[in-house]
mmCIF file of C-alpha atoms and ligand atoms in Angstrom:
data_model
loop_
_atom_site.group_PDB
_atom_site.id
_atom_site.type_symbol
_atom_site.label_atom_id
_atom_site.label_comp_id
_atom_site.label_asym_id
_atom_site.label_seq_id
_atom_site.Cartn_x
_atom_site.Cartn_y
_atom_site.Cartn_z
ATOM 1 C CA MET A 166 93.380 122.054 82.619
ATOM 2 C CA ALA A 167 94.141 125.582 83.752
ATOM 3 C CA ASP A 168 90.673 126.966 82.313
ATOM 4 C CA ARG A 169 88.643 124.093 83.599
ATOM 5 C CA PRO A 170 86.182 125.111 86.119
ATOM 6 C CA VAL A 171 87.118 124.696 89.797
ATOM 7 C CA ALA A 172 84.746 122.693 92.136
ATOM 8 C CA ILE A 173 87.125 122.942 95.171
ATOM 9 C CA ARG A 174 89.367 125.376 96.174
ATOM 10 C CA VAL A 175 91.453 125.362 99.357
ATOM 11 C CA ARG A 176 93.794 128.086 100.285
ATOM 12 C CA GLY A 177 96.111 128.437 103.262
ATOM 13 C CA LEU A 178 94.531 125.438 105.261
ATOM 14 C CA ARG A 179 95.933 124.835 108.873
ATOM 15 C CA ARG A 180 94.603 122.750 111.627
ATOM 16 C CA THR A 181 96.228 121.923 114.977
ATOM 17 C CA PHE A 182 95.000 119.545 117.701
ATOM 18 C CA GLY A 183 96.901 120.551 120.677
ATOM 19 C CA SER A 184 100.437 120.698 119.837
ATOM 20 C CA VAL A 185 99.851 118.311 116.857
ATOM 21 C CA VAL A 186 99.776 120.311 113.357
ATOM 22 C CA ALA A 187 97.413 118.189 111.601
ATOM 23 C CA VAL A 188 97.205 120.072 108.229
ATOM 24 C CA ASP A 189 100.192 122.717 107.747
ATOM 25 C CA ASP A 190 99.377 125.441 104.973
ATOM 26 C CA VAL A 191 97.551 123.251 102.418
ATOM 27 C CA ASP A 192 96.582 125.067 98.761
ATOM 28 C CA LEU A 193 94.654 122.812 96.540
ATOM 29 C CA ASP A 194 92.438 123.056 93.542
ATOM 30 C CA VAL A 195 90.002 120.048 92.466
ATOM 31 C CA PHE A 196 88.767 120.725 89.175
ATOM 32 C CA ASP A 197 85.004 119.828 88.215
ATOM 33 C CA GLY A 198 84.645 115.867 87.304
ATOM 34 C CA GLU A 199 88.295 115.266 88.345
ATOM 35 C CA PHE A 200 89.181 112.195 90.457
ATOM 36 C CA LEU A 201 91.626 113.480 92.832
ATOM 37 C CA THR A 202 93.110 111.417 95.453
ATOM 38 C CA LEU A 203 94.633 112.507 98.928
ATOM 39 C CA LEU A 204 97.611 109.719 99.281
ATOM 40 C CA GLY A 205 99.801 109.680 102.343
ATOM 41 C CA PRO A 206 100.896 107.648 105.272
ATOM 42 C CA SER A 207 98.681 107.310 108.312
ATOM 43 C CA GLY A 208 98.703 110.408 110.189
ATOM 44 C CA SER A 209 99.749 112.856 107.143
ATOM 45 C CA GLY A 210 96.651 114.850 107.421
ATOM 46 C CA LYS A 211 94.513 113.440 104.659
ATOM 47 C CA THR A 212 91.088 112.927 106.645
ATOM 48 C CA THR A 213 91.312 116.260 108.396
ATOM 49 C CA VAL A 214 91.378 118.067 105.055
ATOM 50 C CA LEU A 215 88.365 115.928 103.704
ATOM 51 C CA ARG A 216 86.508 116.848 107.282
ATOM 52 C CA ILE A 217 87.298 119.981 106.804
ATOM 53 C CA ILE A 218 85.991 120.160 103.072
ATOM 54 C CA ALA A 219 82.758 118.609 104.275
ATOM 55 C CA GLY A 220 82.327 121.029 107.232
ATOM 56 C CA PHE A 221 82.803 118.794 109.874
ATOM 57 C CA GLU A 222 85.824 120.273 111.098
ATOM 58 C CA ARG A 223 86.857 123.950 111.068
ATOM 59 C CA PRO A 224 90.283 125.135 110.162
ATOM 60 C CA ASP A 225 92.325 127.127 112.174
ATOM 61 C CA ALA A 226 93.353 129.367 109.363
ATOM 62 C CA GLY A 227 92.700 129.260 105.545
ATOM 63 C CA THR A 228 89.254 129.003 103.332
ATOM 64 C CA VAL A 229 87.560 126.370 101.462
ATOM 65 C CA GLU A 230 85.254 127.558 98.340
ATOM 66 C CA LEU A 231 82.892 125.163 96.684
ATOM 67 C CA ALA A 232 82.112 126.328 93.018
ATOM 68 C CA GLY A 233 83.545 129.689 93.650
ATOM 69 C CA VAL A 234 81.386 130.176 96.931
ATOM 70 C CA ASP A 235 83.231 130.510 100.353
ATOM 71 C CA VAL A 236 81.846 127.992 102.721
ATOM 72 C CA THR A 237 84.759 128.026 105.292
ATOM 73 C CA ASN A 238 82.129 128.719 107.962
ATOM 74 C CA ALA A 239 79.103 126.980 106.459
ATOM 75 C CA PRO A 240 77.645 123.837 108.220
ATOM 76 C CA PRO A 241 78.074 120.539 106.583
ATOM 77 C CA TYR A 242 74.297 120.547 105.383
ATOM 78 C CA ALA A 243 74.778 123.751 103.836
ATOM 79 C CA ARG A 244 77.280 122.170 101.264
ATOM 80 C CA ASP A 245 76.844 120.555 98.242
ATOM 81 C CA VAL A 246 78.983 117.567 99.344
ATOM 82 C CA ASN A 247 78.551 113.883 100.267
ATOM 83 C CA THR A 248 80.963 111.655 102.153
ATOM 84 C CA VAL A 249 81.585 107.975 102.325
ATOM 85 C CA PHE A 250 83.502 106.618 105.021
ATOM 86 C CA GLN A 251 85.572 103.303 105.577
ATOM 87 C CA ASP A 252 82.710 102.157 108.135
ATOM 88 C CA TYR A 253 79.819 102.944 106.075
ATOM 89 C CA ALA A 254 77.568 101.639 108.902
ATOM 90 C CA LEU A 255 74.288 100.721 106.869
ATOM 91 C CA PHE A 256 70.980 100.733 109.141
ATOM 92 C CA PRO A 257 70.682 96.891 109.803
ATOM 93 C CA HIS A 258 67.038 96.729 110.114
ATOM 94 C CA MET A 259 66.303 98.467 106.749
ATOM 95 C CA SER A 260 66.030 97.099 103.403
ATOM 96 C CA VAL A 261 68.513 98.259 100.831
ATOM 97 C CA LEU A 262 66.112 100.331 99.014
ATOM 98 C CA LYS A 263 65.305 101.932 102.576
ATOM 99 C CA ASN A 264 68.871 102.442 103.010
ATOM 100 C CA VAL A 265 69.266 104.286 99.683
ATOM 101 C CA GLU A 266 66.106 106.347 100.128
ATOM 102 C CA TYR A 267 67.032 107.351 103.767
ATOM 103 C CA GLY A 268 68.645 110.903 102.906
ATOM 104 C CA LEU A 269 65.733 111.879 100.845
ATOM 105 C CA ARG A 270 63.237 110.828 103.133
ATOM 106 C CA VAL A 271 64.876 113.054 105.451
ATOM 107 C CA LYS A 272 64.571 115.881 103.036
ATOM 108 C CA ARG A 273 61.109 114.956 102.311
ATOM 109 C CA VAL A 274 61.456 114.368 99.066
ATOM 110 C CA PRO A 275 58.106 112.723 97.706
ATOM 111 C CA ALA A 276 57.824 109.029 97.716
ATOM 112 C CA SER A 277 57.472 108.311 94.004
ATOM 113 C CA GLU A 278 60.635 110.662 93.101
ATOM 114 C CA ARG A 279 62.319 108.919 96.120
ATOM 115 C CA ARG A 280 61.707 105.557 94.555
ATOM 116 C CA ALA A 281 62.999 106.590 91.198
ATOM 117 C CA ARG A 282 66.247 108.286 92.377
ATOM 118 C CA ALA A 283 67.010 105.335 94.984
ATOM 119 C CA GLU A 284 66.576 102.765 91.725
ATOM 120 C CA GLU A 285 69.018 105.158 89.583
ATOM 121 C CA ALA A 286 71.330 105.030 92.114
ATOM 122 C CA LEU A 287 71.386 101.431 92.735
ATOM 123 C CA ALA A 288 71.600 100.820 89.126
ATOM 124 C CA ALA A 289 74.670 103.163 88.909
ATOM 125 C CA VAL A 290 76.279 100.664 91.566
ATOM 126 C CA ARG A 291 74.825 97.660 89.639
ATOM 127 C CA LEU A 292 72.738 96.293 92.306
ATOM 128 C CA THR A 293 69.452 96.474 90.513
ATOM 129 C CA GLY A 294 67.349 93.586 91.845
ATOM 130 C CA TYR A 295 68.861 93.792 95.370
ATOM 131 C CA GLU A 296 66.350 96.453 96.683
ATOM 132 C CA ASP A 297 64.577 93.913 99.150
ATOM 133 C CA ARG A 298 67.452 92.309 100.725
ATOM 134 C CA ALA A 299 68.847 93.148 104.234
ATOM 135 C CA PRO A 300 72.377 94.371 104.489
ATOM 136 C CA SER A 301 73.208 91.271 106.526
ATOM 137 C CA GLN A 302 72.087 89.236 103.093
ATOM 138 C CA LEU A 303 74.921 91.139 101.084
ATOM 139 C CA SER A 304 78.527 90.576 100.559
ATOM 140 C CA GLY A 305 81.176 93.254 102.000
ATOM 141 C CA GLY A 306 81.618 94.458 98.631
ATOM 142 C CA GLN A 307 77.746 94.841 97.855
ATOM 143 C CA ARG A 308 77.274 96.772 101.400
ATOM 144 C CA GLN A 309 80.187 99.078 100.270
ATOM 145 C CA ARG A 310 78.249 99.895 97.011
ATOM 146 C CA VAL A 311 75.106 100.494 98.815
ATOM 147 C CA ALA A 312 76.874 102.782 100.924
ATOM 148 C CA LEU A 313 77.797 104.577 97.590
ATOM 149 C CA ALA A 314 74.462 104.451 96.270
ATOM 150 C CA ARG A 315 73.213 106.087 99.533
ATOM 151 C CA ALA A 316 75.533 108.883 98.684
ATOM 152 C CA LEU A 317 75.106 109.189 94.916
ATOM 153 C CA VAL A 318 71.184 109.378 95.413
ATOM 154 C CA ASN A 319 71.621 113.112 96.866
ATOM 155 C CA ARG A 320 73.410 113.933 93.576
ATOM 156 C CA PRO A 321 76.124 116.062 95.084
ATOM 157 C CA LYS A 322 78.220 118.084 93.218
ATOM 158 C CA VAL A 323 81.262 116.634 95.356
ATOM 159 C CA LEU A 324 81.621 113.202 96.487
ATOM 160 C CA LEU A 325 84.146 112.667 99.412
ATOM 161 C CA LEU A 326 85.604 109.163 100.111
ATOM 162 C CA ASP A 327 87.651 108.147 102.929
ATOM 163 C CA GLU A 328 89.343 104.837 102.448
ATOM 164 C CA PRO A 329 86.104 103.523 101.320
ATOM 165 C CA LEU A 330 87.724 100.222 100.131
ATOM 166 C CA GLY A 331 90.024 99.633 103.184
ATOM 167 C CA ALA A 332 87.921 97.076 104.813
ATOM 168 C CA LEU A 333 87.737 94.941 101.627
ATOM 169 C CA ASP A 334 90.197 92.176 100.939
ATOM 170 C CA LEU A 335 92.668 92.636 98.087
ATOM 171 C CA LYS A 336 90.735 91.196 95.197
ATOM 172 C CA LEU A 337 87.433 92.543 95.963
ATOM 173 C CA ARG A 338 89.190 95.940 96.636
ATOM 174 C CA GLU A 339 91.066 95.567 93.148
ATOM 175 C CA GLU A 340 87.724 94.974 91.565
ATOM 176 C CA MET A 341 85.924 97.763 93.226
ATOM 177 C CA GLN A 342 89.007 100.375 92.364
ATOM 178 C CA VAL A 343 88.247 99.788 88.589
ATOM 179 C CA GLU A 344 84.335 99.677 88.981
ATOM 180 C CA LEU A 345 84.498 102.783 91.323
ATOM 181 C CA LYS A 346 86.571 104.708 88.422
ATOM 182 C CA ALA A 347 84.272 103.486 85.617
ATOM 183 C CA LEU A 348 81.484 104.956 87.690
ATOM 184 C CA GLN A 349 82.819 108.312 88.658
ATOM 185 C CA ARG A 350 83.371 108.795 84.787
ATOM 186 C CA GLU A 351 79.836 107.769 84.000
ATOM 187 C CA VAL A 352 78.149 110.133 86.811
ATOM 188 C CA GLY A 353 80.681 113.136 86.170
ATOM 189 C CA ILE A 354 80.621 113.661 90.126
ATOM 190 C CA THR A 355 83.875 115.499 91.285
ATOM 191 C CA PHE A 356 85.831 112.698 93.628
ATOM 192 C CA VAL A 357 88.077 113.475 96.452
ATOM 193 C CA PHE A 358 89.167 110.064 97.302
ATOM 194 C CA VAL A 359 91.496 109.530 100.487
ATOM 195 C CA THR A 360 93.906 106.336 100.458
ATOM 196 C CA HIS A 361 97.119 105.378 101.893
ATOM 197 C CA ASP A 362 97.706 102.731 98.866
ATOM 198 C CA GLN A 363 99.966 103.605 96.374
ATOM 199 C CA ASP A 364 98.723 101.074 93.754
ATOM 200 C CA GLU A 365 94.959 102.248 94.295
ATOM 201 C CA ALA A 366 96.098 106.114 94.065
ATOM 202 C CA LEU A 367 97.878 104.987 90.721
ATOM 203 C CA THR A 368 94.957 102.897 89.624
ATOM 204 C CA MET A 369 92.158 105.263 90.075
ATOM 205 C CA SER A 370 93.148 109.129 89.880
ATOM 206 C CA ASP A 371 93.474 111.843 87.554
ATOM 207 C CA ARG A 372 95.810 113.492 89.698
ATOM 208 C CA ILE A 373 97.354 112.602 93.264
ATOM 209 C CA ALA A 374 98.050 115.053 96.010
ATOM 210 C CA VAL A 375 100.776 113.216 98.041
ATOM 211 C CA PHE A 376 100.629 114.288 101.657
ATOM 212 C CA ASN A 377 103.577 114.135 104.174
ATOM 213 C CA ALA A 378 103.237 115.711 107.817
ATOM 214 C CA GLY A 379 100.280 117.777 106.997
ATOM 215 C CA ARG A 380 101.551 119.119 103.997
ATOM 216 C CA ILE A 381 101.118 118.402 100.291
ATOM 217 C CA ALA A 382 104.681 117.115 99.030
ATOM 218 C CA GLN A 383 103.773 116.519 95.605
ATOM 219 C CA LEU A 384 100.771 117.140 93.245
ATOM 220 C CA GLY A 385 100.231 115.634 89.646
ATOM 221 C CA THR A 386 99.042 112.762 87.443
ATOM 222 C CA PRO A 387 100.063 109.427 88.292
ATOM 223 C CA THR A 388 102.582 109.410 85.705
ATOM 224 C CA ASP A 389 104.331 112.604 87.125
ATOM 225 C CA ILE A 390 104.136 111.146 90.535
ATOM 226 C CA TYR A 391 105.723 107.868 89.743
ATOM 227 C CA GLU A 392 108.136 108.886 86.944
ATOM 228 C CA HIS A 393 109.203 111.923 88.220
ATOM 229 C CA PRO A 394 109.145 112.347 92.012
ATOM 230 C CA THR A 395 110.595 115.646 93.081
ATOM 231 C CA SER A 396 111.862 114.551 96.537
ATOM 232 C CA GLU A 397 113.218 111.369 98.216
ATOM 233 C CA PHE A 398 109.683 111.024 100.374
ATOM 234 C CA VAL A 399 107.586 110.685 97.383
ATOM 235 C CA ALA A 400 110.083 108.344 95.673
ATOM 236 C CA GLY A 401 110.100 106.034 98.449
ATOM 237 C CA PHE A 402 106.399 106.321 99.310
ATOM 238 C CA VAL A 403 105.023 105.678 95.643
ATOM 239 C CA GLY A 404 106.785 102.493 94.629
ATOM 240 C CA THR A 405 110.116 101.106 95.436
ATOM 241 C CA SER A 406 112.905 103.593 94.759
ATOM 242 C CA ASN A 407 116.495 102.752 94.135
ATOM 243 C CA LEU A 408 118.615 105.613 95.679
ATOM 244 C CA LEU A 409 122.226 106.399 94.610
ATOM 245 C CA ARG A 410 123.665 108.954 96.613
ATOM 246 C CA GLY A 411 127.293 110.537 97.738
ATOM 247 C CA ALA A 412 130.177 108.428 96.518
ATOM 248 C CA VAL A 413 127.892 106.227 94.860
ATOM 249 C CA ALA A 414 126.147 108.441 92.600
ATOM 250 C CA GLN A 415 129.683 109.693 91.874
ATOM 251 C CA ALA A 416 130.844 106.391 90.638
ATOM 252 C CA VAL A 417 128.012 105.101 88.860
ATOM 253 C CA ILE A 418 126.678 108.567 87.475
ATOM 254 C CA GLY A 419 129.707 110.542 87.459
ATOM 255 C CA LYS A 420 127.866 113.544 89.191
ATOM 256 C CA ALA A 421 127.280 114.531 92.725
ATOM 257 C CA GLY A 422 123.702 114.329 94.228
ATOM 258 C CA THR A 423 120.938 111.822 94.923
ATOM 259 C CA TYR A 424 119.434 109.894 92.390
ATOM 260 C CA SER A 425 116.814 107.258 91.908
ATOM 261 C CA VAL A 426 115.883 104.549 89.537
ATOM 262 C CA ARG A 427 112.573 102.307 89.503
ATOM 263 C CA PRO A 428 113.390 98.896 89.483
ATOM 264 C CA GLU A 429 111.375 98.114 86.359
ATOM 265 C CA LYS A 430 113.596 100.434 84.349
ATOM 266 C CA ILE A 431 116.824 98.185 85.391
ATOM 267 C CA ARG A 432 117.704 95.157 83.012
ATOM 268 C CA VAL A 433 119.870 92.372 84.716
ATOM 269 C CA LEU A 434 122.152 91.441 82.081
ATOM 270 C CA ALA A 435 125.517 89.257 81.640
ATOM 271 C CA ALA A 436 128.621 90.683 83.481
ATOM 272 C CA GLY A 437 130.954 92.638 81.113
ATOM 273 C CA THR A 438 127.730 94.081 78.959
ATOM 274 C CA GLY A 439 128.332 97.585 80.101
ATOM 275 C CA ALA A 440 126.456 100.476 78.543
ATOM 276 C CA LYS A 441 125.834 101.427 75.055
ATOM 277 C CA SER A 442 125.178 105.175 74.194
ATOM 278 C CA GLY A 443 122.327 106.674 76.381
ATOM 279 C CA GLU A 444 122.558 103.998 79.103
ATOM 280 C CA ARG A 445 124.228 103.694 82.337
ATOM 281 C CA ALA A 446 125.532 100.248 83.617
ATOM 282 C CA ALA A 447 126.872 99.005 87.307
ATOM 283 C CA SER A 448 128.202 95.890 87.694
ATOM 284 C CA GLY A 449 127.288 93.895 90.851
ATOM 285 C CA VAL A 450 126.731 90.380 92.448
ATOM 286 C CA VAL A 451 122.951 89.083 92.508
ATOM 287 C CA ARG A 452 122.160 88.722 96.161
ATOM 288 C CA GLU A 453 118.541 87.551 95.972
ATOM 289 C CA VAL A 454 116.284 86.387 93.494
ATOM 290 C CA ILE A 455 112.468 86.504 94.434
ATOM 291 C CA TYR A 456 109.798 84.798 92.024
ATOM 292 C CA VAL A 457 106.568 86.496 92.182
ATOM 293 C CA GLY A 458 104.648 84.929 89.531
ATOM 294 C CA MET A 459 104.204 87.341 86.901
ATOM 295 C CA THR A 460 107.747 89.198 87.896
ATOM 296 C CA THR A 461 110.991 88.201 89.366
ATOM 297 C CA ARG A 462 112.773 90.546 91.629
ATOM 298 C CA PHE A 463 116.698 91.053 91.753
ATOM 299 C CA VAL A 464 118.607 92.481 94.670
ATOM 300 C CA VAL A 465 121.828 93.230 93.410
ATOM 301 C CA ASP A 466 124.908 94.327 95.306
ATOM 302 C CA ILE A 467 126.708 96.880 93.105
ATOM 303 C CA ASP A 468 130.240 97.225 93.294
ATOM 304 C CA ALA A 469 130.291 100.839 93.797
ATOM 305 C CA GLY A 470 128.813 100.058 97.174
ATOM 306 C CA SER A 471 124.705 100.054 97.228
ATOM 307 C CA THR A 472 121.888 97.732 96.813
ATOM 308 C CA LEU A 473 119.646 97.836 93.720
ATOM 309 C CA MET A 474 116.263 96.156 93.153
ATOM 310 C CA ALA A 475 115.629 95.319 89.576
ATOM 311 C CA VAL A 476 112.278 93.648 88.535
ATOM 312 C CA GLN A 477 111.677 91.709 85.188
ATOM 313 C CA GLN A 478 108.810 90.194 83.531
ATOM 314 C CA ASN A 479 108.673 86.683 83.469
ATOM 315 C CA ALA A 480 107.561 86.821 79.695
ATOM 316 C CA ALA A 481 110.153 84.567 78.124
ATOM 317 C CA THR A 482 112.284 83.513 80.930
ATOM 318 C CA ALA A 483 112.116 80.123 82.790
ATOM 319 C CA SER A 484 112.230 80.273 86.403
ATOM 320 C CA GLY A 485 114.874 77.793 87.047
ATOM 321 C CA GLU A 486 117.214 80.108 84.687
ATOM 322 C CA VAL A 487 116.769 83.198 86.838
ATOM 323 C CA ALA A 488 116.873 81.217 90.129
ATOM 324 C CA ALA A 489 120.381 80.092 89.103
ATOM 325 C CA LEU A 490 121.539 83.772 89.023
ATOM 326 C CA ARG A 491 121.960 84.109 92.569
ATOM 327 C CA GLY A 492 125.419 84.742 93.735
ATOM 328 C CA GLN A 493 126.583 85.545 89.940
ATOM 329 C CA PRO A 494 127.988 88.675 88.876
ATOM 330 C CA VAL A 495 125.955 90.711 86.753
ATOM 331 C CA ASP A 496 125.753 94.015 84.871
ATOM 332 C CA LEU A 497 122.706 96.301 86.001
ATOM 333 C CA VAL A 498 122.007 98.522 82.738
ATOM 334 C CA TRP A 499 119.415 101.402 82.267
ATOM 335 C CA ARG A 500 118.699 104.280 80.214
ATOM 336 C CA THR A 501 120.033 107.512 81.555
ATOM 337 C CA GLU A 502 116.426 109.358 80.872
ATOM 338 C CA HIS A 503 115.305 106.901 83.704
ATOM 339 C CA GLU A 504 117.448 108.369 86.472
ATOM 340 C CA TYR A 505 115.996 111.188 87.980
ATOM 341 C CA SER A 506 117.749 113.648 90.525
ATOM 342 C CA LEU A 507 115.907 114.194 93.799
ATOM 343 C CA ASP A 508 117.691 117.282 94.812
HETATM 344 P P1 ADP B 22 95.340 110.878 108.028
HETATM 345 O O1 ADP B 22 93.836 110.669 107.617
HETATM 346 O O2 ADP B 22 96.418 111.034 106.906
HETATM 347 O O3 ADP B 22 95.550 109.173 108.859
HETATM 348 P P2 ADP B 22 94.681 112.474 110.060
HETATM 349 O O4 ADP B 22 93.908 113.735 109.354
HETATM 350 O O5 ADP B 22 93.302 111.583 110.703
HETATM 351 O O6 ADP B 22 95.455 111.720 109.327
HETATM 352 O O7 ADP B 22 95.323 112.951 111.415
HETATM 353 C C1 ADP B 22 96.565 113.933 111.220
HETATM 354 C C2 ADP B 22 96.862 114.059 112.600
HETATM 355 O O8 ADP B 22 96.046 114.933 113.423
HETATM 356 C C3 ADP B 22 97.311 112.816 113.372
HETATM 357 O O9 ADP B 22 98.603 112.965 114.224
HETATM 358 C C4 ADP B 22 96.262 112.609 114.153
HETATM 359 O O10 ADP B 22 96.483 111.869 115.397
HETATM 360 C C5 ADP B 22 95.844 113.756 114.591
HETATM 361 N N1 ADP B 22 94.332 114.188 114.945
HETATM 362 C C6 ADP B 22 93.320 114.105 113.857
HETATM 363 N N2 ADP B 22 92.152 114.290 114.211
HETATM 364 C C7 ADP B 22 92.669 114.500 115.794
HETATM 365 C C8 ADP B 22 91.529 114.704 116.874
HETATM 366 N N3 ADP B 22 90.096 114.905 116.808
HETATM 367 N N4 ADP B 22 92.159 115.166 118.082
HETATM 368 C C9 ADP B 22 93.514 115.260 118.186
HETATM 369 N N5 ADP B 22 94.308 114.672 117.213
HETATM 370 C C10 ADP B 22 93.657 114.458 115.949
HETATM 371 MG MG1 MG B 23 92.643 109.054 107.600
#
């Protein structure tokens, strides 16, 4: 990816509000046509970075370049960027078509071109045929799509999206995640997407920047971030993380330090199975068996003195069988390549 054109280049970005350091020395390159997600807990600086890229906020230090041009001091309207917010407030008294056309009307684009571009944007979000509806006659998901069309109609080089699916219920949100990713691929616009939801980030992104306290803790593909977190923070924030540290690491792995193993990499086997070559085993007692439909979660107190979670697909097992494991001794077994050092 090194020779791909850079759509957004951020260097040394810093923004404080009184004594709060909202953004603390952030460097970031977003490539042309990329879907990049800023993922992090509430208050970690994601929105502030997005607002600085859009031009709604000025940094105390650092620069923002769009397609190689320094726009740090340019006003929002002089940037080839559009933003979609979570509360996307459509104009309630205007039809869907009028809502989508609005930005072009302000720019005095002629009526016929306006209409054609609005139709094109509505087609992209699969709302052809809804032109004359009022926003109140749409579902939440459809309203969010109108908000997207309203941004797409301007044909920006870059679309910034701040938790745009946050107000939708889970099922609809999951549908929209898949649709939005497909739409982005189709239109080829660079997306910078903000969320605090790890599954959402893993589902949609080409790359993820994980934020912690105003800084980027790790930047990488979903696989990098999930399979090879470089810190305890990232391991814990993105997915459930089992930690083996100190004396426990020494006993189980035979080395000092802090290690993590993802729950789905751990198999729950009969006590005494032990480790084959290339594997690690830890004996323990099942404390909890939690049936969650597609999978079962096992909470196991290991004899070395820690608690690990293991997750298994319910492909071949009967729920009665696994429930009977509660209170029983077991061996937890994983491949050594699935334990990673967090030091
Ligand atoms: P996120 O989007 O990750 O939740 P924000 O960028 O909104 O985080 O906020 C980062 C930090 O900056 C938070 O501590 C927040 O309270 C603070 N902050 C953001 N905007 C303002 C503002 N306009 N005035 C004061 N503090 C702010
Ligand atoms: Mg925010």
